[in-house]
């Protein structure tokens, strides 16, 4: 069977967020880690979300892996490919949203395409090309202090323009969107004639996303967050309802949470969890100094896991993050901590953990890569954008996981996740 929708996500939490939205809107969806090896059963699947860890790597590498994923998806019959980016447009002036979009546009021979990170269900809206996070302009939101991609400009036309060299970026505003898909397509054609083949498009509410999805689905490529996925899924799955899956069925075994996100929301969630769970806060200086922090953490966990789930976090305040980065450099600090979290994850699984909640996109990427998981089936939703996942294939098949975007979930997220993962 041909895929109805192919998606490429630039990180793993983002991929599970999108796969969750597609599933909830009627598409039978599988999340793969990278381009899957031959043999993944796709007979009963409408959509595949290929997860890449390409958000914060060199632009040339992000382009190469995204191109390979698009080729594979088109080879499976996907007429439309969506490039899933973060709803807070996480990127730098060096990329990677612009370079990847330009490459996919060129490969697909795409004259015109729509870009929107809007996801109103989680408070992300775009108006006059400016991105708001829970009503606050992006550059005033907590994203201004992200450890890897601090977002200091809410004007997405400007942000994307800086990543796209000579290609001119257009804007389709809320007034056009409110007039529906035909008006959007007309405006896209006008912009394309002015050599603006890439357009940021406003979206404030779900009805906007439906109009955008209906306009975009007839084209070969679109770029956005889960809100765009909702629009595309609804345009495709008008009459179908995906059957409930048994992906969330109990697996038993021990449970743990591993957290590397330093977002404001996650810091609050860790504090809330500490009232109910043993929480270990890693000494990040020790991780950088190659000391025995990983072994110590595993020993600490082993002494507690049999009686209760544990939570291990590297997360620090904006000041703590800044001080570590000053000493070791942003990338080196981020990478070393991610690798430490991955090693702890492997150690926890070796000690019998079968239910694992991971906080943070890059952190999730490092953990899932280390565990060697190749694909996920979608289970029930824990919070908007965060589903329960069941691992498929490989030695760690049949684990339950949740990959939480740093900014998603309510204060009780970790307790809620553990209560849904048996
Ligand atoms: N205490 C810390 N100091 C500096 N960097 C940290 C600290 N804890 C985690 N990090 C790094 O910050 C980054 C967080 O990114 P990520 O896991 O994607 O979270 P989010 O989902 O909030 O973006 C990772 O690279 C992680 O290794
Ligand atoms: O679109 C979103 O906000 C999320 O799906 C996402 O991409 C999360 O990224 P992280 O915050 O880095 O986990």
Short mmCIF file of C-alpha atoms and ligand atoms in Angstrom, two decimals:
data_model
loop_
_atom_site.label_atom_id
_atom_site.label_comp_id
_atom_site.label_asym_id
_atom_site.label_seq_id
_atom_site.Cartn_x
_atom_site.Cartn_y
_atom_site.Cartn_z
CA UNK A 1 0.00 0.00 0.00
CA UNK A 2 1.18 3.56 -0.76
CA UNK A 3 1.86 5.94 2.10
CA UNK A 4 -0.67 8.75 2.27
CA UNK A 5 1.70 11.09 4.08
CA UNK A 6 5.47 11.08 4.58
CA UNK A 7 7.07 13.14 7.37
CA UNK A 8 10.62 14.00 8.33
CA UNK A 9 11.07 15.29 11.89
CA UNK A 10 14.21 17.15 12.99
CA UNK A 11 14.17 15.61 16.46
CA UNK A 12 12.68 12.62 18.24
CA UNK A 13 10.30 14.34 20.65
CA UNK A 14 9.02 16.39 17.73
CA UNK A 15 8.50 13.19 15.77
CA UNK A 16 6.45 11.55 18.52
CA UNK A 17 4.46 14.77 18.91
CA UNK A 18 3.61 14.74 15.19
CA UNK A 19 2.94 10.98 15.10
CA UNK A 20 0.54 11.50 18.02
CA UNK A 21 -1.32 14.27 16.18
CA UNK A 22 -1.59 12.24 12.98
CA UNK A 23 -2.87 9.21 14.89
CA UNK A 24 -5.44 11.26 16.78
CA UNK A 25 -6.64 12.69 13.49
CA UNK A 26 -7.28 9.41 11.75
CA UNK A 27 -3.97 8.32 10.16
CA UNK A 28 -2.42 4.98 11.17
CA UNK A 29 1.10 6.14 11.89
CA UNK A 30 4.49 4.62 12.66
CA UNK A 31 7.46 6.60 13.96
CA UNK A 32 10.81 5.32 12.72
CA UNK A 33 14.27 6.22 13.94
CA UNK A 34 16.05 7.28 10.78
CA UNK A 35 15.20 5.69 7.44
CA UNK A 36 14.07 2.19 8.41
CA UNK A 37 15.87 -0.93 7.29
CA UNK A 38 14.00 -3.08 4.78
CA UNK A 39 11.43 -5.30 6.43
CA UNK A 40 9.49 -2.82 8.56
CA UNK A 41 5.85 -3.87 7.97
CA UNK A 42 4.03 -0.90 6.39
CA UNK A 43 0.99 -2.68 4.94
CA UNK A 44 -1.50 -1.11 7.37
CA UNK A 45 0.17 2.26 7.74
CA UNK A 46 -1.06 5.60 6.35
CA UNK A 47 1.80 7.80 7.54
CA UNK A 48 5.43 7.36 8.53
CA UNK A 49 7.32 9.94 10.60
CA UNK A 50 11.06 9.47 10.07
CA UNK A 51 12.83 10.84 13.16
CA UNK A 52 16.18 12.53 12.61
CA UNK A 53 18.45 14.18 15.16
CA UNK A 54 19.16 17.00 12.74
CA UNK A 55 18.02 20.16 14.50
CA UNK A 56 21.34 21.16 16.01
CA UNK A 57 23.94 19.54 13.75
CA UNK A 58 25.90 21.05 10.84
CA UNK A 59 23.51 22.25 8.12
CA UNK A 60 25.16 20.09 5.43
CA UNK A 61 24.58 16.95 7.52
CA UNK A 62 20.97 17.93 8.25
CA UNK A 63 20.41 18.47 4.52
CA UNK A 64 21.94 15.11 3.58
CA UNK A 65 19.93 13.07 6.10
CA UNK A 66 16.67 14.94 5.32
CA UNK A 67 17.14 14.39 1.58
CA UNK A 68 17.70 10.67 2.11
CA UNK A 69 14.55 10.47 4.26
CA UNK A 70 12.48 12.35 1.62
CA UNK A 71 13.74 10.01 -1.12
CA UNK A 72 12.73 6.99 0.94
CA UNK A 73 9.28 8.41 1.76
CA UNK A 74 8.59 9.28 -1.87
CA UNK A 75 9.76 5.78 -2.80
CA UNK A 76 7.03 4.43 -0.47
CA UNK A 77 4.45 6.39 -2.46
CA UNK A 78 4.16 9.57 -0.34
CA UNK A 79 2.92 12.30 -2.67
CA UNK A 80 3.23 14.89 0.11
CA UNK A 81 6.23 15.21 2.41
CA UNK A 82 6.01 17.34 5.55
CA UNK A 83 9.21 18.54 7.20
CA UNK A 84 8.42 18.71 10.95
CA UNK A 85 10.19 21.50 12.80
CA UNK A 86 9.78 22.72 16.35
CA UNK A 87 6.68 24.75 17.23
CA UNK A 88 9.09 27.32 18.66
CA UNK A 89 11.09 27.36 15.39
CA UNK A 90 14.28 26.21 17.17
CA UNK A 91 17.17 26.99 14.81
CA UNK A 92 20.08 29.38 14.38
CA UNK A 93 21.04 31.76 11.58
CA UNK A 94 23.23 28.93 10.23
CA UNK A 95 20.20 26.65 9.91
CA UNK A 96 18.81 24.14 9.84
CA UNK A 97 15.22 24.94 8.85
CA UNK A 98 16.20 27.10 5.86
CA UNK A 99 18.87 24.89 4.28
CA UNK A 100 16.78 21.71 4.65
CA UNK A 101 13.65 23.41 3.24
CA UNK A 102 15.59 24.75 0.24
CA UNK A 103 17.12 21.34 -0.47
CA UNK A 104 13.78 19.49 -0.24
CA UNK A 105 12.18 22.17 -2.40
CA UNK A 106 14.85 21.80 -5.08
CA UNK A 107 14.77 17.98 -5.01
CA UNK A 108 10.99 17.90 -5.32
CA UNK A 109 10.84 20.57 -8.04
CA UNK A 110 8.45 22.46 -5.74
CA UNK A 111 7.50 25.95 -6.93
CA UNK A 112 5.76 27.08 -3.77
CA UNK A 113 5.37 25.83 -0.20
CA UNK A 114 3.86 26.85 3.13
CA UNK A 115 5.70 27.10 6.46
CA UNK A 116 4.00 27.41 9.86
CA UNK A 117 5.07 26.31 13.35
CA UNK A 118 1.63 27.17 14.76
CA UNK A 119 0.23 24.61 17.22
CA UNK A 120 -2.58 26.39 19.09
CA UNK A 121 -3.32 23.39 21.33
CA UNK A 122 0.05 24.02 23.00
CA UNK A 123 -0.17 27.82 22.84
CA UNK A 124 1.88 28.42 19.66
CA UNK A 125 0.24 30.89 17.27
CA UNK A 126 1.53 32.90 14.32
CA UNK A 127 0.14 36.34 13.51
CA UNK A 128 1.57 38.69 10.87
CA UNK A 129 4.50 36.28 10.72
CA UNK A 130 5.32 36.69 14.43
CA UNK A 131 5.40 33.59 16.60
CA UNK A 132 3.75 33.77 20.02
CA UNK A 133 4.28 31.21 22.80
CA UNK A 134 1.33 31.23 25.19
CA UNK A 135 0.54 34.78 24.09
CA UNK A 136 4.10 36.09 24.53
CA UNK A 137 6.33 36.94 21.53
CA UNK A 138 8.91 34.18 20.98
CA UNK A 139 11.83 36.49 21.85
CA UNK A 140 10.27 37.30 25.23
CA UNK A 141 9.31 33.69 26.02
CA UNK A 142 11.55 31.21 27.92
CA UNK A 143 12.87 30.12 24.49
CA UNK A 144 15.12 33.17 24.49
CA UNK A 145 17.35 31.19 26.88
CA UNK A 146 17.33 27.76 25.18
CA UNK A 147 20.71 26.07 25.81
CA UNK A 148 21.30 25.24 22.11
CA UNK A 149 19.08 27.54 20.02
CA UNK A 150 18.23 30.72 21.92
CA UNK A 151 15.36 32.36 19.99
CA UNK A 152 15.75 36.15 20.06
CA UNK A 153 13.50 37.25 17.15
CA UNK A 154 9.77 36.54 16.88
CA UNK A 155 9.50 37.63 13.21
CA UNK A 156 9.68 34.33 11.37
CA UNK A 157 9.94 35.89 7.92
CA UNK A 158 13.12 37.55 9.14
CA UNK A 159 14.38 34.45 10.98
CA UNK A 160 13.89 32.19 7.96
CA UNK A 161 15.25 34.82 5.56
CA UNK A 162 18.55 34.81 7.47
CA UNK A 163 18.79 31.04 6.88
CA UNK A 164 17.84 31.09 3.20
CA UNK A 165 20.44 33.24 1.45
CA UNK A 166 19.06 34.69 -1.79
CA UNK A 167 15.70 32.92 -1.70
CA UNK A 168 13.04 35.48 -0.70
CA UNK A 169 10.53 34.57 2.01
CA UNK A 170 6.89 35.65 1.69
CA UNK A 171 4.08 36.07 4.22
CA UNK A 172 0.47 34.90 3.96
CA UNK A 173 -1.42 36.68 6.69
CA UNK A 174 -4.39 35.75 8.86
CA UNK A 175 -6.85 37.70 6.73
CA UNK A 176 -6.07 35.53 3.68
CA UNK A 177 -6.11 32.35 5.76
CA UNK A 178 -9.57 33.23 7.09
CA UNK A 179 -10.85 33.29 3.49
CA UNK A 180 -9.96 29.59 3.09
CA UNK A 181 -7.85 27.23 0.96
CA UNK A 182 -8.63 28.82 -2.42
CA UNK A 183 -7.53 32.26 -1.18
CA UNK A 184 -4.34 30.73 0.25
CA UNK A 185 -3.53 29.07 -3.08
CA UNK A 186 -4.14 32.32 -4.98
CA UNK A 187 -1.85 34.24 -2.62
CA UNK A 188 0.80 31.51 -2.92
CA UNK A 189 0.73 31.82 -6.72
CA UNK A 190 1.08 35.63 -6.49
CA UNK A 191 4.04 35.28 -4.13
CA UNK A 192 5.66 32.66 -6.37
CA UNK A 193 5.42 35.10 -9.29
CA UNK A 194 7.34 37.57 -7.11
CA UNK A 195 9.98 34.84 -6.57
CA UNK A 196 8.80 34.17 -3.03
CA UNK A 197 8.31 30.41 -3.27
CA UNK A 198 8.53 29.88 0.49
CA UNK A 199 5.85 31.58 2.60
CA UNK A 200 5.38 31.82 6.35
CA UNK A 201 1.64 31.46 6.92
CA UNK A 202 -0.32 32.76 9.92
CA UNK A 203 -2.44 30.41 12.01
CA UNK A 204 -4.16 31.29 15.24
CA UNK A 205 -6.80 28.62 15.66
CA UNK A 206 -7.66 25.13 14.50
CA UNK A 207 -9.87 26.36 11.65
CA UNK A 208 -6.81 28.10 10.17
CA UNK A 209 -4.89 24.85 10.25
CA UNK A 210 -7.70 23.04 8.44
CA UNK A 211 -7.61 25.64 5.66
CA UNK A 212 -3.81 25.43 5.47
CA UNK A 213 -3.88 21.61 5.41
CA UNK A 214 -6.47 21.60 2.64
CA UNK A 215 -4.33 24.00 0.58
CA UNK A 216 -1.02 22.24 1.25
CA UNK A 217 -2.04 18.63 0.74
CA UNK A 218 -2.24 19.04 -3.05
CA UNK A 219 1.37 20.27 -3.09
CA UNK A 220 4.47 18.13 -2.68
CA UNK A 221 6.05 19.72 0.37
CA UNK A 222 5.19 21.68 3.52
CA UNK A 223 7.09 22.70 6.64
CA UNK A 224 5.67 23.08 10.12
CA UNK A 225 4.88 21.69 13.54
CA UNK A 226 2.08 19.43 14.73
CA UNK A 227 -0.64 21.97 13.93
CA UNK A 228 0.22 21.65 10.25
CA UNK A 229 0.16 17.87 10.71
CA UNK A 230 -3.38 18.19 12.06
CA UNK A 231 -4.45 20.15 8.99
CA UNK A 232 -2.84 17.66 6.58
CA UNK A 233 -4.27 14.64 8.41
CA UNK A 234 -7.77 16.09 8.38
CA UNK A 235 -7.47 16.89 4.68
CA UNK A 236 -6.52 13.24 4.03
CA UNK A 237 -8.57 11.35 6.54
CA UNK A 238 -11.95 12.98 6.09
CA UNK A 239 -13.98 9.87 6.86
CA UNK A 240 -11.61 7.52 8.58
CA UNK A 241 -11.11 6.88 12.26
CA UNK A 242 -7.92 5.05 13.22
CA UNK A 243 -8.62 1.92 15.25
CA UNK A 244 -7.43 2.17 18.88
CA UNK A 245 -4.12 0.34 19.12
CA UNK A 246 -2.87 -1.86 21.93
CA UNK A 247 0.46 0.00 21.94
CA UNK A 248 -0.07 1.22 25.50
CA UNK A 249 -0.67 -2.29 26.94
CA UNK A 250 1.33 -3.04 30.14
CA UNK A 251 4.90 -4.32 29.82
CA UNK A 252 5.88 -4.61 33.50
CA UNK A 253 9.49 -4.14 34.58
CA UNK A 254 11.03 -1.17 36.36
CA UNK A 255 10.36 2.50 35.56
CA UNK A 256 12.55 5.61 35.41
CA UNK A 257 12.62 9.19 34.12
CA UNK A 258 15.73 10.78 32.57
CA UNK A 259 15.67 14.52 32.07
CA UNK A 260 18.08 16.77 30.15
CA UNK A 261 15.76 19.61 29.19
CA UNK A 262 16.49 22.90 30.97
CA UNK A 263 13.22 24.56 29.93
CA UNK A 264 11.21 26.48 32.51
CA UNK A 265 8.34 24.00 32.18
CA UNK A 266 10.62 21.00 32.74
CA UNK A 267 12.36 22.53 35.76
CA UNK A 268 8.93 22.99 37.37
CA UNK A 269 7.94 19.43 36.47
CA UNK A 270 11.10 18.05 38.12
CA UNK A 271 10.37 20.02 41.31
CA UNK A 272 6.81 18.69 41.32
CA UNK A 273 8.00 15.08 40.79
CA UNK A 274 10.48 15.43 43.67
CA UNK A 275 7.52 15.46 46.07
CA UNK A 276 6.65 11.90 45.04
CA UNK A 277 9.79 10.24 43.59
CA UNK A 278 13.45 9.90 44.50
CA UNK A 279 15.18 12.53 42.33
CA UNK A 280 18.91 12.65 41.57
CA UNK A 281 20.32 15.92 40.23
CA UNK A 282 23.53 15.15 38.35
CA UNK A 283 26.64 17.19 39.03
CA UNK A 284 27.26 18.40 35.48
CA UNK A 285 30.78 19.62 36.31
CA UNK A 286 31.67 16.01 37.13
CA UNK A 287 30.25 14.83 33.81
CA UNK A 288 32.51 17.30 32.01
CA UNK A 289 35.50 16.16 34.03
CA UNK A 290 34.95 12.52 33.04
CA UNK A 291 34.57 11.41 36.62
CA UNK A 292 32.44 8.55 37.86
CA UNK A 293 29.15 10.48 37.71
CA UNK A 294 27.47 7.90 35.45
CA UNK A 295 28.41 4.92 37.63
CA UNK A 296 27.38 6.83 40.76
CA UNK A 297 24.00 7.63 39.22
CA UNK A 298 23.42 3.99 38.27
CA UNK A 299 24.37 2.83 41.76
CA UNK A 300 22.00 5.41 43.26
CA UNK A 301 19.20 4.21 40.96
CA UNK A 302 19.85 0.50 41.56
CA UNK A 303 19.37 1.00 45.29
CA UNK A 304 15.92 2.52 44.76
CA UNK A 305 14.39 1.15 41.54
CA UNK A 306 12.90 -1.97 43.05
CA UNK A 307 10.69 0.07 45.36
CA UNK A 308 9.79 3.10 43.21
CA UNK A 309 10.43 4.73 39.87
CA UNK A 310 13.35 7.20 39.99
CA UNK A 311 14.06 10.46 38.19
CA UNK A 312 17.60 11.48 37.17
CA UNK A 313 18.13 15.00 35.81
CA UNK A 314 21.04 17.02 34.45
CA UNK A 315 18.76 20.04 34.08
CA UNK A 316 19.91 23.37 35.45
CA UNK A 317 18.70 26.96 35.70
CA UNK A 318 19.54 29.53 33.01
CA UNK A 319 22.44 30.75 35.19
CA UNK A 320 23.78 27.23 35.78
CA UNK A 321 23.60 26.41 32.08
CA UNK A 322 25.33 29.69 31.16
CA UNK A 323 28.12 29.09 33.65
CA UNK A 324 28.80 25.54 32.39
CA UNK A 325 28.72 26.73 28.78
CA UNK A 326 31.12 29.57 29.54
CA UNK A 327 33.58 27.09 30.94
CA UNK A 328 33.28 24.31 28.32
CA UNK A 329 31.46 25.78 25.30
CA UNK A 330 27.81 25.37 24.37
CA UNK A 331 28.15 22.40 22.03
CA UNK A 332 30.70 20.50 24.07
CA UNK A 333 28.65 20.82 27.26
CA UNK A 334 25.41 19.83 25.50
CA UNK A 335 26.98 16.85 23.77
CA UNK A 336 28.79 15.53 26.86
CA UNK A 337 25.64 15.69 28.96
CA UNK A 338 23.55 14.02 26.24
CA UNK A 339 26.07 11.19 26.01
CA UNK A 340 26.08 10.79 29.80
CA UNK A 341 22.27 10.56 29.77
CA UNK A 342 22.46 7.96 26.99
CA UNK A 343 24.93 5.88 29.01
CA UNK A 344 22.70 6.12 32.09
CA UNK A 345 19.70 5.02 29.99
CA UNK A 346 21.59 1.97 28.73
CA UNK A 347 22.64 1.16 32.30
CA UNK A 348 19.06 1.48 33.56
CA UNK A 349 17.73 -0.82 30.84
CA UNK A 350 20.46 -3.34 31.66
CA UNK A 351 19.17 -3.21 35.26
CA UNK A 352 15.60 -4.06 34.24
CA UNK A 353 13.97 -0.74 33.32
CA UNK A 354 11.27 -1.36 30.69
CA UNK A 355 9.33 1.89 31.12
CA UNK A 356 11.31 5.05 30.45
CA UNK A 357 10.26 8.69 30.30
CA UNK A 358 12.80 11.05 28.70
CA UNK A 359 12.62 14.84 28.97
CA UNK A 360 14.16 16.92 26.18
CA UNK A 361 14.47 16.55 22.40
CA UNK A 362 18.23 16.26 22.01
CA UNK A 363 18.38 14.19 25.17
CA UNK A 364 15.75 11.81 23.74
CA UNK A 365 17.71 11.53 20.51
CA UNK A 366 20.88 10.52 22.32
CA UNK A 367 19.01 8.03 24.56
CA UNK A 368 17.05 6.34 21.77
CA UNK A 369 20.14 6.09 19.57
CA UNK A 370 22.08 4.44 22.40
CA UNK A 371 19.27 1.97 23.06
CA UNK A 372 19.22 1.10 19.34
CA UNK A 373 15.43 1.32 19.05
CA UNK A 374 14.36 1.41 15.40
CA UNK A 375 10.65 2.32 15.45
CA UNK A 376 7.66 3.10 17.66
CA UNK A 377 3.97 2.29 17.64
CA UNK A 378 1.73 5.06 19.02
CA UNK A 379 -0.14 4.62 22.29
CA UNK A 380 -2.41 6.94 24.29
CA UNK A 381 -1.69 10.65 24.80
CA UNK A 382 -0.18 11.69 28.15
CA UNK A 383 -0.33 15.45 27.46
CA UNK A 384 -0.81 17.45 24.25
CA UNK A 385 2.13 16.48 22.00
CA UNK A 386 3.38 13.63 24.19
CA UNK A 387 2.15 10.07 23.52
CA UNK A 388 3.06 6.75 25.13
CA UNK A 389 5.30 4.87 22.67
CA UNK A 390 5.93 1.14 22.33
CA UNK A 391 9.28 0.21 20.85
CA UNK A 392 9.28 -2.09 17.83
CA UNK A 393 12.13 -4.29 16.62
CA UNK A 394 15.58 -4.78 18.12
CA UNK A 395 16.52 -6.18 21.50
CA UNK A 396 14.54 -3.53 23.36
CA UNK A 397 11.24 -4.19 21.55
CA UNK A 398 8.16 -4.00 23.75
CA UNK A 399 9.40 -1.24 26.05
CA UNK A 400 7.12 1.67 26.87
CA UNK A 401 8.64 5.12 26.44
CA UNK A 402 7.57 8.74 26.46
CA UNK A 403 9.71 11.40 24.79
CA UNK A 404 8.72 14.76 26.20
CA UNK A 405 9.51 18.01 24.49
CA UNK A 406 11.09 20.35 27.03
CA UNK A 407 8.21 22.79 26.83
CA UNK A 408 5.30 20.38 26.86
CA UNK A 409 3.21 18.94 29.67
CA UNK A 410 1.65 20.26 32.88
CA UNK A 411 3.43 20.42 36.24
CA UNK A 412 2.40 16.84 37.11
CA UNK A 413 3.73 15.48 33.79
CA UNK A 414 6.15 12.86 35.16
CA UNK A 415 3.63 11.41 37.62
CA UNK A 416 0.96 11.38 34.93
CA UNK A 417 3.27 9.59 32.48
CA UNK A 418 4.27 6.95 35.01
CA UNK A 419 0.62 6.39 35.95
CA UNK A 420 -0.19 5.65 32.30
CA UNK A 421 2.79 3.35 31.66
CA UNK A 422 2.44 -0.01 33.43
N1 LIG B 1 22.92 21.58 33.37
C1 LIG B 1 23.13 21.74 32.05
N2 LIG B 1 24.00 22.68 31.61
C2 LIG B 1 24.21 22.85 30.27
N3 LIG B 1 23.58 22.15 29.31
C3 LIG B 1 22.71 21.19 29.72
C4 LIG B 1 22.44 20.93 31.09
N4 LIG B 1 21.56 19.93 31.17
C5 LIG B 1 21.27 19.57 29.90
N5 LIG B 1 21.96 20.32 29.02
C6 LIG B 1 21.92 20.26 27.54
O1 LIG B 1 20.89 21.14 27.10
C7 LIG B 1 20.29 20.62 25.92
C8 LIG B 1 18.80 20.50 26.16
O2 LIG B 1 18.18 20.23 24.96
P1 LIG B 1 16.98 19.22 24.80
O3 LIG B 1 17.28 17.90 25.40
O4 LIG B 1 16.61 19.24 23.35
O5 LIG B 1 15.82 19.90 25.66
P2 LIG B 1 14.57 20.76 25.12
O6 LIG B 1 13.54 19.74 24.71
O7 LIG B 1 14.15 21.59 26.29
O8 LIG B 1 15.02 21.55 23.94
C9 LIG B 1 20.93 19.27 25.65
O9 LIG B 1 21.96 19.39 24.72
C10 LIG B 1 21.48 18.91 27.04
O10 LIG B 1 22.56 18.00 26.99
O1 LIG B 2 6.88 21.18 17.99
C1 LIG B 2 7.27 21.09 19.16
O2 LIG B 2 7.28 22.03 19.97
C2 LIG B 2 7.81 19.76 19.61
O3 LIG B 2 7.29 18.72 18.86
C3 LIG B 2 9.29 19.71 19.43
O4 LIG B 2 9.80 19.72 18.34
C4 LIG B 2 10.01 19.61 20.65
O5 LIG B 2 11.39 19.90 20.62
P1 LIG B 2 12.16 19.96 22.03
O6 LIG B 2 11.55 21.09 22.83
O7 LIG B 2 13.60 20.18 21.73
O8 LIG B 2 11.92 18.65 22.70
#
